[in-house]
XYZ file of C-alpha atoms in Angstrom:
362
model
C 155.081 3.471 -24.182
C 153.916 -0.110 -23.598
C 156.012 -2.014 -21.075
C 156.315 -5.796 -21.197
C 157.720 -8.095 -18.548
C 159.166 -11.465 -19.580
C 159.107 -13.826 -16.608
C 161.486 -16.755 -16.899
C 162.431 -19.588 -14.525
C 165.997 -20.252 -15.628
C 169.235 -18.549 -16.550
C 169.173 -16.758 -19.889
C 171.840 -19.165 -21.200
C 169.270 -21.968 -21.079
C 166.496 -20.103 -22.888
C 167.142 -20.113 -26.647
C 163.405 -19.532 -27.126
C 163.658 -16.228 -25.204
C 165.110 -14.590 -28.321
C 162.006 -15.576 -30.273
C 160.015 -13.185 -28.069
C 162.577 -10.407 -27.706
C 163.038 -10.238 -31.492
C 159.283 -9.738 -31.895
C 159.055 -7.055 -29.208
C 162.063 -5.152 -30.554
C 160.231 -4.682 -33.853
C 157.216 -3.066 -32.188
C 156.849 0.705 -31.915
C 156.693 2.388 -28.507
C 157.379 -0.869 -26.672
C 160.092 -1.851 -24.222
C 160.662 -4.970 -22.169
C 162.414 -6.339 -19.098
C 163.610 -9.923 -18.642
C 163.082 -11.232 -15.103
C 165.258 -14.346 -15.037
C 166.034 -16.812 -12.266
C 169.776 -16.774 -11.580
C 170.079 -20.439 -10.648
C 173.733 -20.628 -11.721
C 175.649 -17.543 -10.584
C 178.846 -18.843 -12.210
C 177.422 -17.818 -15.590
C 177.815 -14.122 -14.642
C 174.855 -13.165 -16.775
C 173.705 -9.691 -17.721
C 172.132 -7.704 -14.906
C 170.988 -4.156 -15.658
C 167.815 -2.062 -15.722
C 166.204 -4.374 -18.276
C 167.700 -7.743 -17.222
C 166.649 -8.379 -13.653
C 168.351 -11.234 -11.837
C 166.277 -13.126 -9.268
C 168.809 -14.841 -6.977
C 168.776 -18.487 -6.001
C 169.567 -18.778 -2.318
C 171.885 -21.639 -1.374
C 174.161 -24.022 -3.269
C 172.368 -23.749 -6.598
C 170.011 -26.082 -8.400
C 172.550 -28.792 -9.286
C 173.445 -29.371 -5.629
C 170.161 -28.355 -3.967
C 168.115 -30.802 -1.911
C 164.300 -30.853 -1.876
C 164.047 -28.498 1.096
C 166.322 -25.928 -0.531
C 164.365 -26.146 -3.781
C 160.996 -25.765 -2.058
C 162.284 -22.774 -0.065
C 163.591 -21.094 -3.218
C 160.358 -21.682 -5.101
C 158.438 -19.864 -2.372
C 160.960 -17.028 -2.296
C 160.815 -16.775 -6.103
C 157.031 -16.427 -6.033
C 156.997 -13.511 -3.607
C 160.096 -11.863 -5.092
C 158.567 -11.823 -8.578
C 155.159 -10.690 -7.355
C 156.807 -7.768 -5.580
C 158.700 -6.847 -8.747
C 155.553 -7.016 -10.858
C 153.640 -4.786 -8.444
C 156.445 -2.233 -8.490
C 157.118 -2.318 -12.244
C 153.441 -2.244 -13.291
C 153.897 -3.843 -16.704
C 151.170 -3.548 -19.312
C 151.631 -7.119 -20.509
C 153.504 -10.247 -19.407
C 155.104 -13.187 -21.166
C 155.468 -16.154 -18.815
C 158.029 -18.665 -20.059
C 157.781 -22.205 -18.668
C 155.069 -23.868 -16.631
C 156.472 -23.549 -13.099
C 156.468 -19.734 -12.849
C 152.951 -19.715 -14.293
C 151.714 -22.096 -11.616
C 153.609 -20.340 -8.796
C 152.161 -16.981 -9.846
C 148.719 -18.342 -10.757
C 146.625 -16.266 -8.348
C 148.452 -13.049 -9.151
C 148.302 -13.620 -12.919
C 144.620 -14.508 -13.045
C 143.657 -11.615 -10.751
C 145.921 -8.784 -11.952
C 146.764 -9.779 -15.545
C 143.704 -11.653 -16.762
C 143.819 -11.650 -20.566
C 147.079 -9.703 -20.511
C 149.728 -12.415 -20.535
C 151.102 -15.126 -22.806
C 151.730 -18.531 -21.237
C 154.536 -20.483 -22.953
C 154.906 -24.183 -22.058
C 158.130 -25.979 -22.950
C 158.027 -29.309 -21.081
C 156.015 -31.761 -19.044
C 156.335 -30.574 -15.445
C 154.107 -31.868 -12.621
C 150.807 -32.292 -14.434
C 150.168 -35.596 -12.646
C 149.575 -33.656 -9.398
C 145.933 -32.574 -9.054
C 146.691 -29.248 -7.370
C 149.365 -28.383 -9.910
C 147.094 -29.304 -12.819
C 144.206 -27.276 -11.404
C 146.410 -24.170 -11.038
C 147.824 -24.670 -14.522
C 144.273 -24.954 -15.889
C 143.354 -21.576 -14.409
C 146.482 -19.991 -15.885
C 145.654 -21.435 -19.314
C 142.014 -20.327 -19.144
C 142.845 -16.720 -18.245
C 145.716 -16.031 -20.658
C 145.622 -14.004 -23.861
C 147.477 -16.780 -25.674
C 148.900 -20.231 -24.893
C 152.004 -21.403 -26.732
C 153.570 -24.877 -26.722
C 156.730 -26.253 -28.341
C 155.258 -29.673 -29.173
C 151.780 -30.701 -30.251
C 152.338 -33.784 -28.125
C 151.874 -31.615 -25.028
C 148.134 -31.482 -25.729
C 147.956 -35.047 -24.410
C 148.721 -33.990 -20.830
C 147.773 -30.284 -20.722
C 144.390 -28.759 -19.845
C 142.049 -28.614 -22.837
C 142.483 -25.319 -24.681
C 143.534 -23.756 -27.963
C 147.325 -23.911 -28.238
C 149.677 -22.499 -30.845
C 152.817 -24.509 -31.615
C 156.085 -22.567 -31.665
C 158.775 -24.802 -33.139
C 162.299 -24.845 -31.707
C 163.681 -23.634 -35.008
C 165.268 -20.207 -35.400
C 164.955 -19.939 -39.161
C 168.672 -20.253 -39.923
C 170.024 -21.963 -43.023
C 173.263 -23.893 -43.708
C 176.169 -21.700 -44.785
C 177.903 -24.475 -46.741
C 176.851 -27.054 -49.306
C 175.274 -30.105 -47.670
C 176.934 -33.376 -48.584
C 174.578 -35.821 -50.247
C 173.105 -38.678 -48.251
C 174.443 -41.147 -50.820
C 178.009 -39.873 -50.341
C 177.711 -40.112 -46.586
C 176.488 -43.699 -46.829
C 179.883 -44.668 -48.284
C 181.697 -43.580 -45.122
C 182.962 -46.170 -42.672
C 182.393 -46.232 -39.865
C 178.893 -44.728 -39.917
C 179.079 -41.951 -37.323
C 176.305 -41.627 -34.754
C 176.573 -38.298 -32.897
C 175.128 -37.170 -29.589
C 175.033 -33.375 -29.964
C 174.191 -31.228 -26.926
C 174.091 -31.532 -23.138
C 174.839 -35.190 -22.445
C 172.570 -37.170 -20.136
C 170.324 -40.265 -20.423
C 173.145 -42.519 -19.295
C 171.203 -45.758 -19.545
C 170.434 -45.297 -23.231
C 173.921 -44.011 -24.055
C 175.658 -46.910 -22.344
C 173.380 -49.400 -24.093
C 174.281 -47.991 -27.510
C 177.982 -47.796 -26.635
C 177.967 -51.533 -25.917
C 176.289 -52.263 -29.248
C 178.737 -50.037 -31.155
C 181.671 -51.705 -29.391
C 180.707 -54.971 -31.093
C 179.918 -53.478 -34.506
C 182.756 -52.029 -36.579
C 180.274 -50.547 -39.038
C 179.462 -47.752 -36.541
C 181.114 -45.111 -34.374
C 179.541 -43.098 -31.534
C 180.828 -39.586 -30.787
C 179.620 -37.288 -27.972
C 179.673 -33.497 -28.467
C 178.854 -31.452 -25.364
C 179.169 -31.418 -21.595
C 177.882 -34.200 -19.399
C 174.766 -32.843 -17.749
C 174.545 -35.084 -14.686
C 177.174 -37.666 -13.720
C 180.362 -38.764 -15.471
C 179.256 -42.347 -16.062
C 179.476 -42.039 -19.818
C 182.935 -40.458 -20.040
C 184.290 -42.901 -17.447
C 182.944 -45.852 -19.419
C 184.258 -44.462 -22.719
C 187.702 -44.083 -21.144
C 187.502 -47.612 -19.761
C 186.522 -49.038 -23.156
C 189.328 -47.228 -24.987
C 187.748 -47.753 -28.399
C 188.733 -45.195 -31.100
C 185.233 -45.494 -32.568
C 183.693 -44.216 -29.315
C 184.858 -40.744 -28.247
C 184.019 -37.829 -25.988
C 184.616 -34.757 -28.146
C 183.928 -32.167 -25.428
C 181.888 -28.948 -25.550
C 181.439 -26.983 -28.753
C 180.586 -23.446 -29.811
C 177.286 -22.675 -31.598
C 179.126 -21.855 -34.807
C 180.645 -25.363 -34.782
C 177.280 -27.119 -34.917
C 177.033 -27.069 -38.712
C 180.448 -28.729 -39.029
C 179.502 -31.404 -36.495
C 176.303 -32.236 -38.354
C 178.309 -32.362 -41.563
C 180.604 -34.977 -40.020
C 177.671 -37.048 -38.746
C 175.667 -39.774 -40.469
C 173.025 -40.108 -37.760
C 171.964 -38.029 -34.742
C 171.190 -39.694 -31.417
C 167.882 -38.670 -29.832
C 166.996 -41.999 -28.268
C 166.109 -41.021 -24.692
C 163.582 -43.731 -23.841
C 159.791 -43.534 -23.707
C 158.912 -44.109 -20.071
C 158.877 -40.481 -18.921
C 156.417 -37.893 -20.224
C 159.294 -35.399 -20.253
C 160.862 -37.201 -23.229
C 157.819 -38.962 -24.636
C 156.008 -35.799 -25.730
C 158.844 -33.300 -26.299
C 160.262 -32.362 -29.703
C 164.026 -31.979 -29.560
C 165.996 -29.322 -31.426
C 167.617 -32.282 -33.175
C 164.336 -32.901 -34.997
C 164.828 -29.587 -36.828
C 168.625 -29.558 -36.986
C 168.632 -33.065 -38.433
C 166.209 -32.010 -41.165
C 168.074 -28.748 -41.802
C 171.441 -30.463 -42.314
C 169.954 -33.647 -43.824
C 171.127 -35.935 -41.023
C 168.510 -38.567 -40.029
C 167.634 -38.899 -36.342
C 167.594 -42.018 -34.161
C 164.567 -41.843 -31.846
C 162.850 -43.934 -29.198
C 159.756 -45.898 -30.288
C 156.388 -44.692 -29.013
C 157.409 -41.029 -28.749
C 156.156 -37.908 -30.525
C 159.558 -37.762 -32.264
C 158.894 -41.262 -33.618
C 155.439 -40.224 -34.850
C 156.653 -37.056 -36.562
C 159.701 -38.698 -38.171
C 157.695 -41.550 -39.683
C 159.819 -43.529 -42.135
C 162.629 -40.930 -41.955
C 163.698 -41.452 -38.338
C 164.749 -44.793 -36.910
C 163.005 -46.034 -33.716
C 165.783 -47.816 -31.818
C 164.442 -49.956 -28.974
C 167.648 -50.232 -26.966
C 166.134 -52.399 -24.264
C 165.144 -55.171 -26.658
C 167.904 -55.536 -29.270
C 171.345 -57.151 -29.251
C 172.693 -55.825 -32.574
C 172.467 -52.855 -34.944
C 171.523 -54.753 -38.100
C 168.100 -53.119 -38.257
C 169.573 -49.622 -38.002
C 172.232 -50.395 -40.614
C 169.763 -51.833 -43.141
C 167.313 -48.937 -42.626
C 170.027 -46.323 -43.130
C 171.476 -47.955 -46.233
C 167.991 -48.318 -47.784
C 166.952 -44.716 -47.040
C 165.999 -42.989 -50.293
C 167.799 -39.661 -50.657
C 165.138 -37.896 -52.742
C 162.289 -38.900 -50.440
C 164.291 -37.943 -47.361
C 165.145 -34.515 -48.786
C 161.471 -33.883 -49.573
C 160.533 -34.846 -45.995
C 163.272 -32.630 -44.515
C 162.368 -29.650 -46.689
C 158.678 -29.879 -45.802
C 159.478 -30.191 -42.093
C 161.485 -26.956 -42.164
C 159.036 -25.034 -44.352
C 156.091 -26.049 -42.145
C 157.978 -24.978 -39.020
C 158.748 -21.576 -40.566
C 155.139 -21.097 -41.639
C 153.697 -22.037 -38.237
C 156.197 -19.856 -36.388
C 155.209 -16.882 -38.542
C 151.571 -17.457 -37.588
C 152.583 -17.570 -33.914
C 154.506 -14.295 -34.271
C 151.439 -12.588 -35.709
C 149.260 -13.917 -32.880
C 151.778 -12.658 -30.294
C 151.835 -9.181 -31.815
C 148.025 -9.100 -31.913
C 147.842 -10.192 -28.257
C 150.350 -7.561 -27.118
C 148.564 -4.815 -29.071
C 145.136 -5.484 -27.582
C 144.202 -2.476 -25.464
């Protein structure tokens, strides 16, 4: 029996990509796995049993923690996980996210050289020399390195990386309304779908929509940081600008069906958003809803003519967005969206095969 440990640095709720790995492992013969997750939000009451091991966060929790509390917990996490790994004696590890890889760098490269997968999901602290050096050693000694965006190659150590797209392979359950039909709707609905943050960009677009009756701006999800957006929306009191609240996963298809455009315009100053590929890139293509992006980002590059780069800091109206949307050719857009999804499926299948091959190496 081969035993695999999946080391994660968040609550399970915030790891949709975890299922990508567990689905693969569950199809293998004579293989079992444990998930070692960081319980940073105890209010979630997540699964804790023999195969789901909760690593406790000590203190107020990550949303309220100061720098000292975070640093203390990072150190505790490192030694807690190392102790678990020594006791469990896994045959193979899957390390999800950069931070646990860097924290466990010495242990991984010494005890699991060539016997772990390193999965990188975001820009972290690569600008720090010590962090980058440790990350380089983790990358060089892994069996396989996986990234969620090819844009990450611009800040990561040089290596061979496989791209695992944030697409789960699902398909719409209902008929998708044509782009031409949606264009006839008024107002044209822009939707923010998911955990709501990036207040500066949201407030800038709200102000533009306030002055343009051709558009509406609806928010679906919980506010992730402050309540600036909901407070401003309440203050404005405009029926074309609404907070719709949280939604269930099964409601996502309906929300995309109601939307003309999806908001993914998070700025381009931070590497965290400049090089990441949002789930909206795939969901937009799947449900045939074009995405609004920030110029100079990997999302802008990948979308090409079929995503609109909205430079919120340098415009005072939405005429450009309106004209682009109304001129968008339905046939060409559908071909782009279909190819995007088929390429993601194909590349993910290649990644699955590489993962299985890596796990099965004796």
